[in-house]
mmCIF file of C-alpha atoms and ligand atoms in Angstrom:
data_model
loop_
_atom_site.group_PDB
_atom_site.id
_atom_site.type_symbol
_atom_site.label_atom_id
_atom_site.label_comp_id
_atom_site.label_asym_id
_atom_site.label_seq_id
_atom_site.Cartn_x
_atom_site.Cartn_y
_atom_site.Cartn_z
ATOM 1 C CA MET A 3 132.550 27.649 25.692
ATOM 2 C CA SER A 4 129.628 25.272 25.350
ATOM 3 C CA ASP A 5 127.340 26.069 28.250
ATOM 4 C CA GLU A 6 127.650 29.827 28.561
ATOM 5 C CA LEU A 7 124.634 31.833 29.544
ATOM 6 C CA VAL A 8 124.813 35.566 28.845
ATOM 7 C CA PHE A 9 122.600 38.283 30.314
ATOM 8 C CA HIS A 10 122.959 41.694 28.711
ATOM 9 C CA PHE A 11 121.761 45.043 30.044
ATOM 10 C CA ASP A 12 121.901 48.608 28.772
ATOM 11 C CA ILE A 13 122.325 50.823 31.801
ATOM 12 C CA ASP A 14 120.499 54.124 31.497
ATOM 13 C CA GLY A 15 122.564 57.046 32.762
ATOM 14 C CA GLU A 16 119.722 59.534 32.934
ATOM 15 C CA ASP A 17 117.937 58.699 36.136
ATOM 16 C CA PHE A 18 120.152 57.829 39.053
ATOM 17 C CA THR A 19 117.394 57.954 41.622
ATOM 18 C CA SER A 20 116.183 54.571 40.418
ATOM 19 C CA ALA A 21 119.479 53.054 39.280
ATOM 20 C CA GLY A 22 120.328 49.461 40.090
ATOM 21 C CA GLN A 23 117.538 47.680 38.255
ATOM 22 C CA ALA A 24 119.859 45.454 36.218
ATOM 23 C CA SER A 25 121.462 44.095 39.395
ATOM 24 C CA VAL A 26 118.112 43.419 41.005
ATOM 25 C CA GLN A 27 117.066 41.642 37.811
ATOM 26 C CA ILE A 28 120.276 39.585 37.694
ATOM 27 C CA LYS A 29 119.675 38.459 41.238
ATOM 28 C CA LYS A 30 116.286 37.134 40.167
ATOM 29 C CA ASN A 31 117.776 35.406 37.108
ATOM 30 C CA LEU A 32 120.524 33.712 39.126
ATOM 31 C CA ARG A 33 117.975 32.555 41.695
ATOM 32 C CA GLN A 34 115.966 30.931 38.939
ATOM 33 C CA LEU A 35 119.097 29.044 37.920
ATOM 34 C CA GLY A 36 119.208 27.644 41.458
ATOM 35 C CA LEU A 37 122.735 28.868 42.218
ATOM 36 C CA PRO A 38 124.069 29.014 45.803
ATOM 37 C CA SER A 39 122.657 32.042 47.653
ATOM 38 C CA GLU A 40 126.068 33.255 48.851
ATOM 39 C CA ILE A 41 127.333 33.341 45.241
ATOM 40 C CA ILE A 42 124.217 35.217 44.117
ATOM 41 C CA ARG A 43 124.647 37.726 46.922
ATOM 42 C CA ARG A 44 128.287 38.417 46.057
ATOM 43 C CA VAL A 45 127.612 38.729 42.319
ATOM 44 C CA SER A 46 124.588 40.968 42.654
ATOM 45 C CA ILE A 47 126.160 43.336 45.211
ATOM 46 C CA ALA A 48 129.372 43.650 43.161
ATOM 47 C CA MET A 49 127.337 44.302 40.043
ATOM 48 C CA TYR A 50 125.127 46.843 41.828
ATOM 49 C CA GLU A 51 128.157 48.857 42.963
ATOM 50 C CA GLY A 52 129.500 48.824 39.408
ATOM 51 C CA GLU A 53 126.124 49.662 37.929
ATOM 52 C CA ILE A 54 125.686 52.629 40.278
ATOM 53 C CA ASN A 55 129.205 53.817 39.445
ATOM 54 C CA MET A 56 128.403 53.756 35.733
ATOM 55 C CA VAL A 57 125.228 55.752 36.320
ATOM 56 C CA VAL A 58 126.553 58.368 38.735
ATOM 57 C CA HIS A 59 130.114 58.740 37.408
ATOM 58 C CA ALA A 60 129.867 57.792 33.715
ATOM 59 C CA ARG A 61 126.364 58.585 32.340
ATOM 60 C CA GLY A 62 125.459 54.913 32.004
ATOM 61 C CA GLY A 63 126.937 51.998 30.094
ATOM 62 C CA LYS A 64 126.560 48.326 29.312
ATOM 63 C CA ALA A 65 126.597 45.290 31.569
ATOM 64 C CA ASP A 66 127.070 41.632 30.698
ATOM 65 C CA VAL A 67 126.828 38.781 33.141
ATOM 66 C CA ILE A 68 128.205 35.502 31.839
ATOM 67 C CA VAL A 69 127.410 32.316 33.707
ATOM 68 C CA ARG A 70 129.986 29.629 33.001
ATOM 69 C CA GLU A 71 130.660 26.138 34.232
ATOM 70 C CA ASP A 72 133.175 27.306 36.842
ATOM 71 C CA CYS A 73 132.406 30.973 37.431
ATOM 72 C CA ILE A 74 130.223 34.002 36.881
ATOM 73 C CA GLU A 75 131.846 36.871 35.040
ATOM 74 C CA ILE A 76 130.545 40.442 35.226
ATOM 75 C CA ARG A 77 131.625 42.898 32.545
ATOM 76 C CA LEU A 78 130.773 46.559 32.900
ATOM 77 C CA ALA A 79 131.731 49.002 30.170
ATOM 78 C CA ASP A 80 131.093 52.722 29.907
ATOM 79 C CA SER A 81 132.167 55.664 27.762
ATOM 80 C CA GLY A 82 132.415 58.033 30.699
ATOM 81 C CA PRO A 83 135.260 60.293 31.834
ATOM 82 C CA GLY A 84 137.528 57.414 32.878
ATOM 83 C CA ILE A 85 139.458 57.067 36.142
ATOM 84 C CA LYS A 86 142.652 59.090 36.374
ATOM 85 C CA ASN A 87 144.239 57.209 39.266
ATOM 86 C CA ILE A 88 142.866 53.693 39.733
ATOM 87 C CA GLU A 89 144.941 52.982 42.844
ATOM 88 C CA GLN A 90 143.491 56.063 44.527
ATOM 89 C CA ALA A 91 139.950 55.235 43.392
ATOM 90 C CA MET A 92 140.294 51.765 44.947
ATOM 91 C CA GLN A 93 141.033 53.214 48.387
ATOM 92 C CA GLU A 94 138.242 53.065 50.965
ATOM 93 C CA GLY A 95 136.778 56.530 51.399
ATOM 94 C CA PHE A 96 137.945 58.065 48.111
ATOM 95 C CA SER A 97 135.038 59.602 46.239
ATOM 96 C CA THR A 98 134.371 62.372 43.751
ATOM 97 C CA ALA A 99 130.582 61.989 44.064
ATOM 98 C CA SER A 100 128.466 65.151 43.857
ATOM 99 C CA ASP A 101 126.376 66.445 46.742
ATOM 100 C CA GLU A 102 123.249 65.296 44.931
ATOM 101 C CA VAL A 103 124.577 61.735 44.705
ATOM 102 C CA ARG A 104 125.678 61.873 48.353
ATOM 103 C CA SER A 105 122.211 62.954 49.450
ATOM 104 C CA LEU A 106 120.919 59.617 48.141
ATOM 105 C CA GLY A 107 123.312 57.689 50.398
ATOM 106 C CA PHE A 108 126.087 57.095 47.878
ATOM 107 C CA GLY A 109 129.564 58.604 47.827
ATOM 108 C CA ALA A 110 131.146 56.799 50.771
ATOM 109 C CA GLY A 111 133.991 55.702 48.524
ATOM 110 C CA MET A 112 133.274 52.075 49.367
ATOM 111 C CA GLY A 113 131.903 50.817 46.044
ATOM 112 C CA LEU A 114 135.111 49.706 44.331
ATOM 113 C CA PRO A 115 136.512 48.206 47.589
ATOM 114 C CA ASN A 116 133.246 46.249 47.979
ATOM 115 C CA MET A 117 133.505 44.988 44.397
ATOM 116 C CA LYS A 118 137.013 43.732 45.104
ATOM 117 C CA ARG A 119 135.972 42.160 48.396
ATOM 118 C CA TYR A 120 132.962 40.301 47.022
ATOM 119 C CA THR A 121 134.650 38.906 43.914
ATOM 120 C CA ASP A 122 137.571 36.530 43.393
ATOM 121 C CA GLU A 123 139.081 38.517 40.528
ATOM 122 C CA MET A 124 138.658 42.126 39.520
ATOM 123 C CA HIS A 125 140.305 44.127 36.775
ATOM 124 C CA ILE A 126 139.808 47.796 35.865
ATOM 125 C CA ASP A 127 140.775 49.144 32.488
ATOM 126 C CA SER A 128 140.313 52.883 32.180
ATOM 127 C CA THR A 129 141.392 55.666 29.862
ATOM 128 C CA VAL A 130 140.663 59.277 30.726
ATOM 129 C CA GLY A 131 138.259 60.749 28.196
ATOM 130 C CA VAL A 132 137.473 57.341 26.683
ATOM 131 C CA GLY A 133 135.838 55.206 29.352
ATOM 132 C CA THR A 134 136.122 52.447 31.896
ATOM 133 C CA THR A 135 135.757 48.683 31.755
ATOM 134 C CA VAL A 136 135.480 46.639 34.923
ATOM 135 C CA THR A 137 135.688 42.847 34.776
ATOM 136 C CA MET A 138 134.931 40.726 37.829
ATOM 137 C CA LYS A 139 134.769 36.984 38.417
ATOM 138 C CA VAL A 140 133.184 34.933 41.155
ATOM 139 C CA TYR A 141 134.108 31.251 41.126
ATOM 140 C CA PHE A 142 131.768 28.487 42.191
ATOM 141 C CA PRO A 143 132.998 26.524 45.191
ATOM 142 C CA VAL A 144 134.630 23.212 44.223
ATOM 143 C CA GLU A 145 133.302 20.188 46.057
ATOM 144 C CA MET B 225 112.875 35.975 66.370
ATOM 145 C CA THR B 226 110.753 36.588 63.285
ATOM 146 C CA VAL B 227 109.960 39.987 61.781
ATOM 147 C CA ASN B 228 106.352 39.609 62.973
ATOM 148 C CA GLU B 229 107.549 39.000 66.531
ATOM 149 C CA LEU B 230 109.949 41.950 66.344
ATOM 150 C CA VAL B 231 107.095 44.233 65.267
ATOM 151 C CA ARG B 232 105.035 43.097 68.238
ATOM 152 C CA GLU B 233 107.819 43.180 70.858
ATOM 153 C CA CYS B 234 109.169 46.577 69.828
ATOM 154 C CA SER B 235 105.857 48.175 68.838
ATOM 155 C CA PHE B 236 107.161 49.188 65.429
ATOM 156 C CA ASP B 237 104.754 50.486 62.801
ATOM 157 C CA VAL B 238 104.404 48.337 59.707
ATOM 158 C CA ILE B 239 105.053 50.038 56.374
ATOM 159 C CA CYS B 240 105.078 46.841 54.401
ATOM 160 C CA LEU B 241 105.274 43.310 55.621
ATOM 161 C CA ALA B 242 105.948 41.032 52.685
ATOM 162 C CA ASP B 243 107.388 38.098 54.635
ATOM 163 C CA GLY B 244 106.680 38.433 58.343
ATOM 164 C CA ASP B 245 107.796 34.890 59.117
ATOM 165 C CA ARG B 246 111.333 35.681 58.077
ATOM 166 C CA GLU B 247 113.910 35.118 60.816
ATOM 167 C CA VAL B 248 115.914 38.151 62.003
ATOM 168 C CA LYS B 249 119.532 37.533 62.933
ATOM 169 C CA GLY B 250 121.629 40.441 64.154
ATOM 170 C CA CYS B 251 121.422 44.065 63.224
ATOM 171 C CA TYR B 252 123.309 46.602 61.145
ATOM 172 C CA ILE B 253 122.975 50.374 61.406
ATOM 173 C CA GLY B 254 123.948 52.807 58.678
ATOM 174 C CA ASP B 255 122.852 55.328 56.081
ATOM 175 C CA LEU B 256 125.722 55.141 53.597
ATOM 176 C CA LEU B 257 124.603 52.493 51.157
ATOM 177 C CA SER B 258 128.019 51.099 50.231
ATOM 178 C CA TRP B 259 128.822 50.608 53.896
ATOM 179 C CA VAL B 260 125.592 48.682 54.292
ATOM 180 C CA MET B 261 126.373 46.498 51.295
ATOM 181 C CA GLY B 262 129.884 45.867 52.533
ATOM 182 C CA ARG B 263 129.048 45.187 56.162
ATOM 183 C CA ALA B 264 125.438 44.080 56.648
ATOM 184 C CA ARG B 265 124.968 40.321 56.868
ATOM 185 C CA GLU B 266 122.232 38.171 55.447
ATOM 186 C CA ASP B 267 119.110 38.206 57.702
ATOM 187 C CA ASN B 268 120.215 41.317 59.646
ATOM 188 C CA ALA B 269 117.698 43.947 60.617
ATOM 189 C CA TRP B 270 118.900 47.190 58.985
ATOM 190 C CA ILE B 271 118.249 50.422 60.877
ATOM 191 C CA THR B 272 118.496 53.617 58.817
ATOM 192 C CA ILE B 273 116.963 57.033 58.275
ATOM 193 C CA MET B 274 117.348 56.867 54.485
ATOM 194 C CA SER B 275 114.087 56.351 52.640
ATOM 195 C CA ASN B 276 114.737 56.774 48.920
ATOM 196 C CA ILE B 277 114.206 54.080 46.317
ATOM 197 C CA ASN B 278 117.825 52.895 46.512
ATOM 198 C CA VAL B 279 117.161 51.629 50.040
ATOM 199 C CA VAL B 280 114.830 49.037 48.548
ATOM 200 C CA ALA B 281 117.482 47.832 46.095
ATOM 201 C CA VAL B 282 120.143 47.651 48.807
ATOM 202 C CA ALA B 283 117.823 45.776 51.161
ATOM 203 C CA SER B 284 117.044 43.293 48.410
ATOM 204 C CA LEU B 285 120.653 42.797 47.300
ATOM 205 C CA SER B 286 122.101 42.453 50.792
ATOM 206 C CA ASP B 287 119.376 40.005 51.881
ATOM 207 C CA VAL B 288 118.520 41.833 55.097
ATOM 208 C CA SER B 289 115.413 40.462 56.802
ATOM 209 C CA CYS B 290 113.856 43.891 57.351
ATOM 210 C CA VAL B 291 114.517 47.601 57.104
ATOM 211 C CA ILE B 292 113.680 49.615 60.233
ATOM 212 C CA LEU B 293 113.251 53.306 59.478
ATOM 213 C CA ALA B 294 114.072 55.262 62.629
ATOM 214 C CA GLU B 295 112.919 58.745 63.696
ATOM 215 C CA GLY B 296 109.418 58.123 62.332
ATOM 216 C CA VAL B 297 110.707 58.217 58.749
ATOM 217 C CA THR B 298 108.265 56.742 56.233
ATOM 218 C CA LEU B 299 108.288 55.775 52.563
ATOM 219 C CA ASP B 300 106.680 57.599 49.655
ATOM 220 C CA ASP B 301 103.811 55.605 48.125
ATOM 221 C CA GLU B 302 105.890 54.942 45.026
ATOM 222 C CA VAL B 303 108.847 53.564 47.010
ATOM 223 C CA LYS B 304 106.499 51.571 49.218
ATOM 224 C CA ALA B 305 104.943 49.954 46.150
ATOM 225 C CA VAL B 306 108.379 48.884 44.910
ATOM 226 C CA ALA B 307 109.285 47.492 48.349
ATOM 227 C CA GLU B 308 106.063 45.481 48.325
ATOM 228 C CA SER B 309 106.704 44.136 44.830
ATOM 229 C CA LYS B 310 110.256 43.134 45.787
ATOM 230 C CA GLY B 311 109.097 41.379 48.951
ATOM 231 C CA ILE B 312 110.970 43.688 51.337
ATOM 232 C CA ASN B 313 109.830 44.066 54.952
ATOM 233 C CA VAL B 314 109.869 47.722 56.008
ATOM 234 C CA LEU B 315 109.091 48.816 59.570
ATOM 235 C CA CYS B 316 109.015 52.233 61.181
ATOM 236 C CA SER B 317 110.228 53.222 64.625
ATOM 237 C CA GLN B 318 109.151 56.547 66.134
ATOM 238 C CA SER B 319 112.369 56.640 68.190
ATOM 239 C CA PRO B 320 115.852 57.874 67.233
ATOM 240 C CA ILE B 321 118.377 55.346 65.981
ATOM 241 C CA PHE B 322 119.998 54.689 69.375
ATOM 242 C CA GLU B 323 116.710 53.927 71.129
ATOM 243 C CA THR B 324 115.595 51.838 68.159
ATOM 244 C CA ALA B 325 118.787 49.802 68.370
ATOM 245 C CA LEU B 326 118.298 49.354 72.117
ATOM 246 C CA ALA B 327 114.775 48.075 71.486
ATOM 247 C CA VAL B 328 116.090 45.501 69.007
ATOM 248 C CA SER B 329 119.105 44.605 71.136
ATOM 249 C CA GLY B 330 118.992 41.216 72.803
ATOM 250 C CA LYS B 331 116.017 40.102 70.703
ATOM 251 C CA VAL B 332 117.721 39.238 67.412
HETATM 252 N N1 ATP C 606 132.798 53.958 35.957
HETATM 253 C C1 ATP C 606 133.482 55.000 36.443
HETATM 254 N N2 ATP C 606 133.799 56.049 35.641
HETATM 255 C C2 ATP C 606 134.492 57.113 36.135
HETATM 256 N N3 ATP C 606 134.898 57.208 37.414
HETATM 257 C C3 ATP C 606 134.615 56.196 38.244
HETATM 258 C C4 ATP C 606 133.886 55.041 37.829
HETATM 259 N N4 ATP C 606 133.771 54.204 38.872
HETATM 260 C C5 ATP C 606 134.387 54.804 39.906
HETATM 261 N N5 ATP C 606 134.906 56.002 39.557
HETATM 262 C C6 ATP C 606 135.684 56.927 40.400
HETATM 263 O O1 ATP C 606 136.217 56.211 41.517
HETATM 264 C C7 ATP C 606 135.736 56.792 42.740
HETATM 265 C C8 ATP C 606 135.568 55.717 43.781
HETATM 266 O O2 ATP C 606 134.485 54.827 43.413
HETATM 267 P P1 ATP C 606 133.678 54.040 44.538
HETATM 268 O O3 ATP C 606 132.612 53.263 43.902
HETATM 269 O O4 ATP C 606 134.664 53.303 45.391
HETATM 270 O O5 ATP C 606 133.080 55.210 45.441
HETATM 271 P P2 ATP C 606 131.859 56.187 45.131
HETATM 272 O O6 ATP C 606 131.094 55.685 43.969
HETATM 273 O O7 ATP C 606 132.371 57.571 45.040
HETATM 274 O O8 ATP C 606 130.989 56.034 46.461
HETATM 275 P P3 ATP C 606 130.128 54.726 46.912
HETATM 276 O O9 ATP C 606 130.421 53.645 45.936
HETATM 277 O O10 ATP C 606 130.573 54.394 48.293
HETATM 278 O O11 ATP C 606 128.704 55.156 46.886
HETATM 279 C C9 ATP C 606 134.488 57.544 42.360
HETATM 280 O O12 ATP C 606 134.155 58.591 43.257
HETATM 281 C C10 ATP C 606 134.853 58.071 40.963
HETATM 282 O O13 ATP C 606 135.679 59.195 41.064
HETATM 283 MG MG1 MG C 607 130.477 53.718 43.898
#
């Protein structure tokens, strides 16, 4: 518990044309900490996918990135519509994105699969009508 | 080959060149942003026809060495300013994606 470093972000759900700023900021913060570039890349891409999901599917939310001794934990929480079928949502290619979102290059149904692929642990907690919480962990390599 | 050298060899237009000495290794082509984030490798050149602000974020997060906009696509001034501030190299090719990829092929 001693050496935790927490970065908190409120993710605005209004403007999804410029979403993703928290993830770009986190990348900068992690670089300043001098962490391995591969770890930074995995964390910031996974967070970006989750951040975009909160903006386009859930009208925004909150993000916390916790840097610990052994890992980086990303916690994303929103009060959006929730995910009815998580197993289906996790499948490559499944998407409910609107045409407007698709016109920006999103909606391939690859976001959640990417988050799983780039992190060591991922857990989704979702209740329809209440919201969604996604927790991901990336562990530092052990020498 | 560096981004500067790629610009010269392929006669690409420069939209913004924040770090021309950056080494280019391999290439990824795609317009769907989650595919790019899942598949593009660090230092790749990324060929796309997408030009909205999210392209800048994806280029930054996936650590590509440059974005090559095909089909003569350009960036709005606002997007260009963000790319510059984030240190992203953005080039423009007047050719379609296939010809652009052929131009890059064998050089990176
Ligand atoms: N935070 C969320 N709240 C509600 N639904 C969500 C949330 N995140 C994901 N979903 C649902 O899961 C689906 C799959 O998500 P995923 O990120 O894999 O794809 P996408 O966002 O549709 O497209 P892409 O990420 O490729 O741009 C979404 O289309 C949406 O229906
Ligand atoms: Mg998504």
